[in-house]
Amino acid sequence: MFSAAALLKNALSGHTGWTPHWRKAAPKPRYDVVIVGGGGHGLATAYYLAKVFGITNVAVLEKGWIGSGNAGRNTTIIRSNYLLPGNIPFYERSMKLWEGLEQDFNFNAMVSQRGVLNLYHSDGQRDAYVRRGNALRLHGVDADLLDRDQVRAMVPMLDFDNARFPIEGGLLQRRGGTARHDAVVWGYARGADRRGVDIVEGCEVTGLRRENGRVVGVETTRGFIGAGTVGLAVAGNTSRLAAMADLRLPIESYVLQAFVSEGIKPLLDTVVTFGAGHFYISQSDKGGLVFGGDLDPFPSYAQRGGLPVAEDVAACAMAVMPMLGRLKILRSWGGIMDMSQDGSPIIDRTPVEGLFLNAGWCYGGFKATPASGWCFAHLLATGELHPDAAALRLDRFSSGRVIDEKGAGATPNLH
Amino acid sequence: MTGHRLPAGGLVDRARPIPFRFDGRPLTGLAGDTLASALLANGVSVVGRSFKYHRPRGLLGAGQEEPNALMEIGTGARREPNVKATTVELHAGLEAASQNRWPSLRFDLMAVNGLMKPVFAAGFYYKTFMWPARFWETVYEPLIRRAAGLGRASGLPDPDRDAHATLHCDLLVVGAGPAGLMAALAAGRAGARVVLAEEDVRLGGRLLAEKVSLDDADGPAFAATVAAELAALPTVTVLTRTGVSSVHDGGLWLALERHAGPDGGPATAGPRHTLWTIVARRAVAAAGAVERPLVFAGNDRPGVMLAGAVSTYLHRHAVAAGRRAVVATATDAGWVLARDLLAAGVSVAAVVDTRQAAPTGFEAVAAATRVVTGAALAGTRGRPALTGVDVVADSRTIRLDADLLAVSGGFNPSIQLMSHLGDRPAYDPALGAYRMAGPVAGIRAAGAANGAYDLAACLRDGAAAAQAALADLGLTAALPDLPATDPTPVGAAAAYWTPKAPGKASAAFVDLQHDVTAADVTLAHQEGYRSAEHLKRYTTLGMATDQGRTATVDGLAIMAALTGRSLAETGAPIARPPVVPLPIGALAGPRRGAAFRPVRLTPVHGFAEERKAVFLDSGAWKRPQWYPLPGETDWLTTVNREVAAVRAGVGVTDVSTLGKIEIEGPDAGAFLDKVYANRPSRIPVGRSRYGLMLREDGFVLDDGTVTRFSETRFLASVSTAHAAAVYRHMLFCRQVLWPSLDVSVVAVSDAWAQLAIAGPLSPAVVAALLDDGRPITAETFPPMAAAELTVLGGVKARLAAVSFSGERAFELAVPASVGDRLIRQVMAVGAPHGIVAYGTEAMGVMRVEKGHPAAAELNGQTTAHDLGLHRLLARDKDHVGRVLSARPGLTDPGRPRLVGLKPVDPAARLRAGAHVIPAGASATAANDQGWISSAVWSPTLGHAIALAFVTHGPDRMGETVRAWDGIRGTDIPVVIVPPAFVDPEGARVRV
Amino acid sequence: MLIPCPFCGPRDLGEFSVLGAARARPVVAVADLDGEAAVAAFAAYVYERENPAGPQAEHWFHGAGCQHWLTVVRDTRTHAILSVTSAGTDEAAQSLEAAQGAAPEAAP
């Protein structure tokens, strides 16, 4: 149990009492459930399988170290301010889970509800945000519309005077904010491990074994592992894994870059998104400004970004916060986004019996981590779609019941 | 630590004293100093406070590796936080301030954090601050945030500007130390196009910081000779003050050049930086190596400094970093320093070698000072700065008094750039360091960056790397004659990354800036954070502004020792761009403020400006939104007047922003039948028709008109918002999907100015504009008629009787250069009819009154069925979107579909974004039945009207529902009506 | 990053827009356009992607240059460009086939 008292007690004994937060498990020959992918989603799924459904004969297989994919390569934003009814209940489930997460899994993930402010710069954009804000309120999700003066009072260092696209106001979700991404991974890992889940690092899945059309286990770099049910939660590698089961998915993978500045004293107390370009920014507890922008333009599995987008992100930064000019980028990185064809995720069965899919998170996967685990665990345990994720079906693409927040159509890099 | 200026030597100009201020205190340095060397020369020992425990810290290094001496430089809007004092050229008037301390550097109250050190171990915050939950945002987090962070941002808009520029070359040489100089020389002499980038103000690198001889010259003299030759070579570009920041796919490099005034301070005119994009076919990375500190208890006390840095201050700046030194070394490099310190008259209390035996060749040093071998460092003394060092050898503790402890734990080649494209360095046990084994993406490491530490080897390696790089390109380069040098021994480092002597591991710092200790690494191991990345992320090791230059490898080594694995198995340090922190403003370059995005002006912009039009940003366009008359104080008055004038008389508006695409060829009709969901091929010559385009997924892409001027020639008019995308799409159809069709597709949007002339009196105005004097009547030029003709005395023009307003209307296009003349002529001939210029807002009101969909309705989420346009869909041909538009998900009548709404109370105001809720139902998601896409005040009807998408909408005419706008606090009863509010029969266009 | 446009020579990435993987639009007889097979074929065409970690043919548009659609064969792991041809030509069709024939290796 982590607590201030435990911390103090250990401090007095030179911290010799702490033990590994998760065991370095070796794979057993067979599990009831094998989850492929030791990122936030896979670990959250295992945690809720154990905690909610009492299913503990579970392995999470990770080819590298846990959290090495997009869980550790994002801008840590959490929010549930979506537009469409297929998405809102799901992301709001996530937000509610975020709100009790640290006490639930006994790990401080620094969930900070410092607000997410989406700026608008035109009447048309305002109308679209009003539509969204009203949709949120109808779903019982908090949303507030701010005028220019209210935005200025909240974030005074924005460019209100010389901007190419003047700020007219903003849509605010006060319950949105940030969380410490790595800690979310570690917290779920520790919680799952404590409940008996095996977390197997350095174990890459190389094949899916099928018998009579049903998945019976996975081939791995550490040998065959039998499974009653296999769940894929491998953002950035979904198509490769699915191909092992001869599935072609509505997914194309792209790089999203992110950037962090040197640490500075507290400056920006909320998450701000720019409405006249692709840009979002927040400040971490360590003081670094964390920001990002648009996808790189072409499909990629290389975890690095290109110059045009980096320069555009910086230009957007200067456009919205011209005081950033003398602050310095300390580090940038790229993650592989499995972009779905409508910009929304998939939590569903696959045509292969026993094989389940958690995929297509685009660049929204981090905020979804708790609900993704919650709903995927529900699906794996019961075989039924969770009501909050009922729209996130795989067959929506063939039926046309797509969940296209941006209206960009089947062009993954535009979502 | 009592640094002081030596009476002679160095590359400083003693005739040019430079006044500057540190924490408000006036000090003086010399031209040629860095801020760091000047502080050292003034005896300043404490230069900063650490991140977590706020421990007092002194200079550790002399370059980008510096973790401690972070400063706020400048004042006001030009104040810049987190600047390494070691990288700042001293210049007159420099204002430097220490940071992350309160109230002062010497007395920092936040240092109480140090008392909590036993509690504040690695990752302590993950284990606490969880109760009560709401305390995180209100109590714990604000405290943590205030204590964390480093310097303060100015908080003011950056007043300077930065430029972007591009260079192309055969060979980029990164770093102008001995290896880089030889590489550039070899390639430059061979006639290759060379760019040599050096972050320092002068070329030479370690040649400026060590006592070496090259033939008859010393280091600086040799560097100056090579620099002079490079400057004279026609194909060589030398960039100083230019740090290479990153490398990207395709041989693109970013390098930041700092522009300086004559005294090394910021440039007073022109840009502050130029960010170069260097397109290089090959590169030699000769960025040197970073010395490793030793890890032992008390190793963070001011006065503990890297041996190489002590050497830099000594030779380059003529500053002795202390009066009585101890040199602790795991390599021969420490002995070289001891020799040089002695030669400069600095007392050396001892040379402490962690190896069992003293190296040969340093007998003179051994004779002049005490030598302790097989030694371990047990601790340091002094508060705040160093006064003594405790050493353990042969189980005996030796107390040494010293104000300077120079440490050397070996070197890490600087190969960060070489990992930017995803390659990982490998641990080389012989070298005792990570290195990049071979060329990576055309980049070769050379010199110390390649593990060649001896000067002769370094020179040779640089030249050979250039030769090999040029050979890749089919160019031949000769190796320059290399000068004779004395051997500069380094020897393999005896690893000294784990504290070897008693002393608290919790006082043995690995990452000085982030206060990560050896004990923290141990704790990470104990708690299971053992991979390189877990170690980094759990402890924050290597994530500070020095980018882990002195910390990461030591941290990995400690972890390797704990796990019993080799360093090769433990993992490799991966550098992410940029190599040196890069100002956001420089990366943005000239795209600042109003220049963030281009501005597009229509050919009639000047006319609108003269009339004091209010402009709307529509994509990149500036479009006249309305034209206020003197005395009109609110926009609604103006818009109502404009609408009324058009509906009763005539008005003109600028529609030049519409996309215009010409489609010509024998297969033009067949092509358009593929692109449009209806049948443009059936349009008669001289007529226009409404056209609807789908995406291949069946949703609506765009709408507009198609006009046929001849059997083989069409003009498509597409919406402003989608103009570029639709043109791209049409070219895709033409070039990729149906390449065999004999048709040309050309965008002519910018070639034409286009005006809409609308209103019952428009025919007379149009007739008066035409050269041929033809009558314009319902018979001679009916709605949807189109013609090519001339206006303004021989200017070719295109006229189409199309209407967006619902009035009798025409669109008249002329070459863009004539647009201004045309609108003035329109106003002149329209004057007798009372013509008004109207803007996008009035246009919007009239189109809503007519129920025409526009951008808000064509938002990419709507289908032809949603819009009531499904009758247009041709079923007897294939076209883009044909098959998928028929799917149940797109045709479900339960989808929200387009209707009109009007308020029950005629005085009520409707606004877009409200949702539609059944009367009497609660405002919940289950009762959400749609939303208002467009809402306007209709001056024609005298009440608000709206277009909305409502579930089963067309089947619910007359039903009263509610426009629920909870976010703005209104809830208005409205009646569902057909979307066409004004003249639903379309009689008015036929006048 | 420079793209070797067959019409313009090496040009900066910023001049191009990318549609993603190149695919062949289904050819269906008009009489069959309302059939289930047509819907299945078009849904597969529009939505499904092989998404290989390795060489793949893509459609790129050189909007700030010659305004040609290009078939770019590229390795998605390294960003190396293997060929660029004018889309819709026989040459492009060959490069597309060649890319599909090349066995993609395991994901990075």
mmCIF file of N, CA and C in Angstrom, chain A residues 63 204 236-237 239-240 248-255 297-302 304 306 308 338 341 397-398 400 402 410-413, chain C residues 1 12-14 18-21 39 43-44 46-54 56 58 60 74 76-79 104-108:
data_model
loop_
_atom_site.group_PDB
_atom_site.id
_atom_site.type_symbol
_atom_site.label_atom_id
_atom_site.label_comp_id
_atom_site.label_asym_id
_atom_site.label_seq_id
_atom_site.Cartn_x
_atom_site.Cartn_y
_atom_site.Cartn_z
ATOM 1 N N LYS A 63 6.275 -6.630 -26.061
ATOM 2 C CA LYS A 63 7.509 -6.993 -26.787
ATOM 3 C C LYS A 63 8.731 -6.264 -26.225
ATOM 4 N N GLU A 204 7.616 -10.903 -27.619
ATOM 5 C CA GLU A 204 6.955 -10.403 -28.817
ATOM 6 C C GLU A 204 6.116 -11.489 -29.459
ATOM 7 N N GLY A 236 -0.215 1.084 -32.934
ATOM 8 C CA GLY A 236 1.020 1.237 -33.684
ATOM 9 C C GLY A 236 1.443 -0.032 -34.397
ATOM 10 N N ASN A 237 0.851 -1.141 -34.006
ATOM 11 C CA ASN A 237 1.178 -2.415 -34.653
ATOM 12 C C ASN A 237 -0.065 -3.228 -34.976
ATOM 13 N N SER A 239 -2.265 -3.392 -37.406
ATOM 14 C CA SER A 239 -2.429 -4.028 -38.709
ATOM 15 C C SER A 239 -1.504 -5.228 -38.846
ATOM 16 N N ARG A 240 -0.311 -5.116 -38.281
ATOM 17 C CA ARG A 240 0.648 -6.223 -38.383
ATOM 18 C C ARG A 240 0.144 -7.435 -37.619
ATOM 19 N N ARG A 248 -7.746 -7.646 -42.588
ATOM 20 C CA ARG A 248 -7.374 -6.308 -43.052
ATOM 21 C C ARG A 248 -8.293 -5.317 -42.370
ATOM 22 N N LEU A 249 -7.726 -4.334 -41.740
ATOM 23 C CA LEU A 249 -8.518 -3.446 -40.889
ATOM 24 C C LEU A 249 -8.649 -2.057 -41.511
ATOM 25 N N PRO A 250 -9.641 -1.311 -41.066
ATOM 26 C CA PRO A 250 -9.802 0.066 -41.549
ATOM 27 C C PRO A 250 -8.840 1.019 -40.831
ATOM 28 N N ILE A 251 -7.572 0.712 -40.933
ATOM 29 C CA ILE A 251 -6.557 1.442 -40.172
ATOM 30 C C ILE A 251 -5.343 1.701 -41.049
ATOM 31 N N GLU A 252 -4.801 2.901 -40.921
ATOM 32 C CA GLU A 252 -3.534 3.221 -41.561
ATOM 33 C C GLU A 252 -2.701 3.976 -40.512
ATOM 34 N N SER A 253 -1.418 3.672 -40.429
ATOM 35 C CA SER A 253 -0.599 4.179 -39.320
ATOM 36 C C SER A 253 0.213 5.405 -39.739
ATOM 37 N N TYR A 254 0.196 6.403 -38.890
ATOM 38 C CA TYR A 254 0.897 7.660 -39.144
ATOM 39 C C TYR A 254 1.676 8.082 -37.903
ATOM 40 N N VAL A 255 2.618 8.988 -38.109
ATOM 41 C CA VAL A 255 3.403 9.504 -36.981
ATOM 42 C C VAL A 255 2.772 10.796 -36.459
ATOM 43 N N PRO A 297 2.514 13.721 -42.682
ATOM 44 C CA PRO A 297 1.570 13.496 -43.771
ATOM 45 C C PRO A 297 1.499 12.080 -44.327
ATOM 46 N N PHE A 298 2.526 11.268 -44.132
ATOM 47 C CA PHE A 298 2.483 9.969 -44.824
ATOM 48 C C PHE A 298 2.474 8.800 -43.839
ATOM 49 N N PRO A 299 1.965 7.651 -44.285
ATOM 50 C CA PRO A 299 1.954 6.474 -43.418
ATOM 51 C C PRO A 299 3.375 6.129 -42.969
ATOM 52 N N SER A 300 3.500 5.727 -41.716
ATOM 53 C CA SER A 300 4.849 5.495 -41.190
ATOM 54 C C SER A 300 4.823 4.572 -39.988
ATOM 55 N N TYR A 301 5.872 3.774 -39.909
ATOM 56 C CA TYR A 301 6.143 2.999 -38.696
ATOM 57 C C TYR A 301 7.443 3.448 -38.035
ATOM 58 N N ALA A 302 7.998 4.552 -38.503
ATOM 59 C CA ALA A 302 9.240 5.058 -37.901
ATOM 60 C C ALA A 302 8.849 6.083 -36.847
ATOM 61 N N ARG A 304 9.583 8.831 -35.728
ATOM 62 C CA ARG A 304 10.217 10.143 -35.809
ATOM 63 C C ARG A 304 9.414 11.020 -36.756
ATOM 64 N N GLY A 306 8.826 14.691 -39.161
ATOM 65 C CA GLY A 306 9.500 15.473 -40.185
ATOM 66 C C GLY A 306 9.446 16.963 -39.892
ATOM 67 N N PRO A 308 8.378 19.718 -41.836
ATOM 68 C CA PRO A 308 7.271 20.632 -42.112
ATOM 69 C C PRO A 308 6.271 20.718 -40.960
ATOM 70 N N ASP A 338 -2.411 4.553 -34.944
ATOM 71 C CA ASP A 338 -3.245 3.733 -35.814
ATOM 72 C C ASP A 338 -4.496 4.536 -36.115
ATOM 73 N N GLN A 341 -10.483 4.859 -40.091
ATOM 74 C CA GLN A 341 -11.024 5.565 -41.253
ATOM 75 C C GLN A 341 -12.086 6.598 -40.891
ATOM 76 N N PHE A 397 -18.037 0.342 -40.496
ATOM 77 C CA PHE A 397 -17.486 0.858 -41.746
ATOM 78 C C PHE A 397 -18.243 0.295 -42.939
ATOM 79 N N SER A 398 -18.578 -0.983 -42.880
ATOM 80 C CA SER A 398 -19.330 -1.523 -44.011
ATOM 81 C C SER A 398 -20.774 -1.038 -43.990
ATOM 82 N N GLY A 400 -21.801 1.868 -42.834
ATOM 83 C CA GLY A 400 -21.885 3.317 -43.005
ATOM 84 C C GLY A 400 -22.232 4.060 -41.732
ATOM 85 N N VAL A 402 -20.628 5.276 -39.452
ATOM 86 C CA VAL A 402 -19.323 5.721 -38.981
ATOM 87 C C VAL A 402 -19.478 6.810 -37.924
ATOM 88 N N ALA A 410 -13.191 8.921 -45.246
ATOM 89 C CA ALA A 410 -12.234 7.821 -45.118
ATOM 90 C C ALA A 410 -10.849 8.263 -45.566
ATOM 91 N N THR A 411 -10.340 9.262 -44.923
ATOM 92 C CA THR A 411 -8.993 9.761 -45.200
ATOM 93 C C THR A 411 -8.287 9.859 -43.853
ATOM 94 N N PRO A 412 -7.606 8.779 -43.458
ATOM 95 C CA PRO A 412 -7.148 8.684 -42.062
ATOM 96 C C PRO A 412 -6.270 9.851 -41.622
ATOM 97 N N ASN A 413 -5.455 10.381 -42.530
ATOM 98 C CA ASN A 413 -4.546 11.433 -42.064
ATOM 99 C C ASN A 413 -5.225 12.784 -41.918
ATOM 100 N N MET C 1 12.766 16.802 -46.252
ATOM 101 C CA MET C 1 12.769 15.590 -47.076
ATOM 102 C C MET C 1 12.433 15.978 -48.511
ATOM 103 N N ASP C 12 10.549 19.762 -52.100
ATOM 104 C CA ASP C 12 10.327 19.631 -50.659
ATOM 105 C C ASP C 12 8.989 18.966 -50.348
ATOM 106 N N LEU C 13 9.021 18.187 -49.295
ATOM 107 C CA LEU C 13 7.838 17.479 -48.815
ATOM 108 C C LEU C 13 6.628 18.392 -48.663
ATOM 109 N N GLY C 14 6.864 19.620 -48.229
ATOM 110 C CA GLY C 14 5.767 20.544 -47.980
ATOM 111 C C GLY C 14 4.944 20.869 -49.219
ATOM 112 N N VAL C 18 -0.693 13.928 -49.285
ATOM 113 C CA VAL C 18 -0.639 12.471 -49.368
ATOM 114 C C VAL C 18 -2.028 11.905 -49.119
ATOM 115 N N LEU C 19 -2.459 11.046 -50.018
ATOM 116 C CA LEU C 19 -3.764 10.419 -49.851
ATOM 117 C C LEU C 19 -3.658 9.121 -49.054
ATOM 118 N N GLY C 20 -2.481 8.536 -49.025
ATOM 119 C CA GLY C 20 -2.332 7.245 -48.361
ATOM 120 C C GLY C 20 -2.134 6.147 -49.392
ATOM 121 N N ALA C 21 -2.354 4.903 -48.946
ATOM 122 C CA ALA C 21 -2.048 3.747 -49.788
ATOM 123 C C ALA C 21 -2.783 3.824 -51.123
ATOM 124 N N VAL C 39 -21.230 -3.357 -52.794
ATOM 125 C CA VAL C 39 -21.035 -2.650 -51.524
ATOM 126 C C VAL C 39 -19.810 -3.203 -50.797
ATOM 127 N N ALA C 43 -16.654 -1.003 -50.023
ATOM 128 C CA ALA C 43 -16.316 -0.791 -48.605
ATOM 129 C C ALA C 43 -14.876 -1.225 -48.347
ATOM 130 N N ALA C 44 -14.478 -2.341 -48.954
ATOM 131 C CA ALA C 44 -13.100 -2.795 -48.789
ATOM 132 C C ALA C 44 -12.140 -1.783 -49.409
ATOM 133 N N VAL C 46 -12.616 1.430 -49.916
ATOM 134 C CA VAL C 46 -12.581 2.724 -49.224
ATOM 135 C C VAL C 46 -11.945 2.609 -47.837
ATOM 136 N N TYR C 47 -12.225 1.523 -47.127
ATOM 137 C CA TYR C 47 -11.855 1.494 -45.710
ATOM 138 C C TYR C 47 -10.663 0.608 -45.363
ATOM 139 N N GLU C 48 -10.545 -0.529 -46.018
ATOM 140 C CA GLU C 48 -9.537 -1.484 -45.550
ATOM 141 C C GLU C 48 -8.162 -1.168 -46.112
ATOM 142 N N ARG C 49 -7.170 -1.366 -45.277
ATOM 143 C CA ARG C 49 -5.793 -1.091 -45.693
ATOM 144 C C ARG C 49 -4.901 -2.246 -45.269
ATOM 145 N N GLU C 50 -3.951 -2.543 -46.123
ATOM 146 C CA GLU C 50 -2.956 -3.529 -45.724
ATOM 147 C C GLU C 50 -2.031 -2.930 -44.662
ATOM 148 N N ASN C 51 -1.707 -1.657 -44.815
ATOM 149 C CA ASN C 51 -0.934 -0.922 -43.804
ATOM 150 C C ASN C 51 0.373 -1.625 -43.454
ATOM 151 N N PRO C 52 1.190 -1.916 -44.449
ATOM 152 C CA PRO C 52 2.381 -2.733 -44.187
ATOM 153 C C PRO C 52 3.487 -1.944 -43.500
ATOM 154 N N ALA C 53 4.285 -2.666 -42.721
ATOM 155 C CA ALA C 53 5.557 -2.109 -42.238
ATOM 156 C C ALA C 53 6.597 -2.534 -43.255
ATOM 157 N N GLY C 54 6.804 -1.711 -44.248
ATOM 158 C CA GLY C 54 7.686 -2.059 -45.348
ATOM 159 C C GLY C 54 7.299 -1.248 -46.563
ATOM 160 N N GLN C 56 5.397 0.276 -49.559
ATOM 161 C CA GLN C 56 4.001 0.366 -49.988
ATOM 162 C C GLN C 56 3.884 1.465 -51.031
ATOM 163 N N GLU C 58 1.874 4.512 -52.660
ATOM 164 C CA GLU C 58 0.943 5.520 -52.152
ATOM 165 C C GLU C 58 0.629 6.531 -53.234
ATOM 166 N N TRP C 60 0.347 10.391 -53.984
ATOM 167 C CA TRP C 60 0.756 11.720 -53.524
ATOM 168 C C TRP C 60 0.374 12.723 -54.597
ATOM 169 N N ARG C 74 7.321 3.642 -51.149
ATOM 170 C CA ARG C 74 8.081 4.115 -50.005
ATOM 171 C C ARG C 74 8.147 3.024 -48.957
ATOM 172 N N THR C 76 7.716 2.254 -45.259
ATOM 173 C CA THR C 76 7.092 2.951 -44.123
ATOM 174 C C THR C 76 7.925 2.843 -42.848
ATOM 175 N N ARG C 77 8.946 1.976 -42.861
ATOM 176 C CA ARG C 77 9.797 1.877 -41.669
ATOM 177 C C ARG C 77 10.926 2.892 -41.699
ATOM 178 N N THR C 78 11.404 3.187 -42.909
ATOM 179 C CA THR C 78 12.593 4.034 -43.016
ATOM 180 C C THR C 78 12.316 5.356 -43.714
ATOM 181 N N HIS C 79 11.158 5.488 -44.340
ATOM 182 C CA HIS C 79 10.797 6.656 -45.140
ATOM 183 C C HIS C 79 11.618 6.740 -46.433
ATOM 184 N N PRO C 104 6.650 -7.418 -46.933
ATOM 185 C CA PRO C 104 6.988 -6.522 -45.831
ATOM 186 C C PRO C 104 7.566 -7.314 -44.671
ATOM 187 N N GLU C 105 8.515 -6.732 -44.013
ATOM 188 C CA GLU C 105 9.104 -7.420 -42.869
ATOM 189 C C GLU C 105 8.322 -7.101 -41.606
ATOM 190 N N ALA C 106 8.740 -7.725 -40.558
ATOM 191 C CA ALA C 106 8.024 -7.543 -39.289
ATOM 192 C C ALA C 106 8.043 -6.064 -38.890
ATOM 193 N N ALA C 107 7.044 -5.703 -38.164
ATOM 194 C CA ALA C 107 6.950 -4.309 -37.695
ATOM 195 C C ALA C 107 8.162 -3.983 -36.833
ATOM 196 N N PRO C 108 8.555 -2.718 -36.832
ATOM 197 C CA PRO C 108 9.738 -2.332 -36.039
ATOM 198 C C PRO C 108 9.449 -2.466 -34.547
#
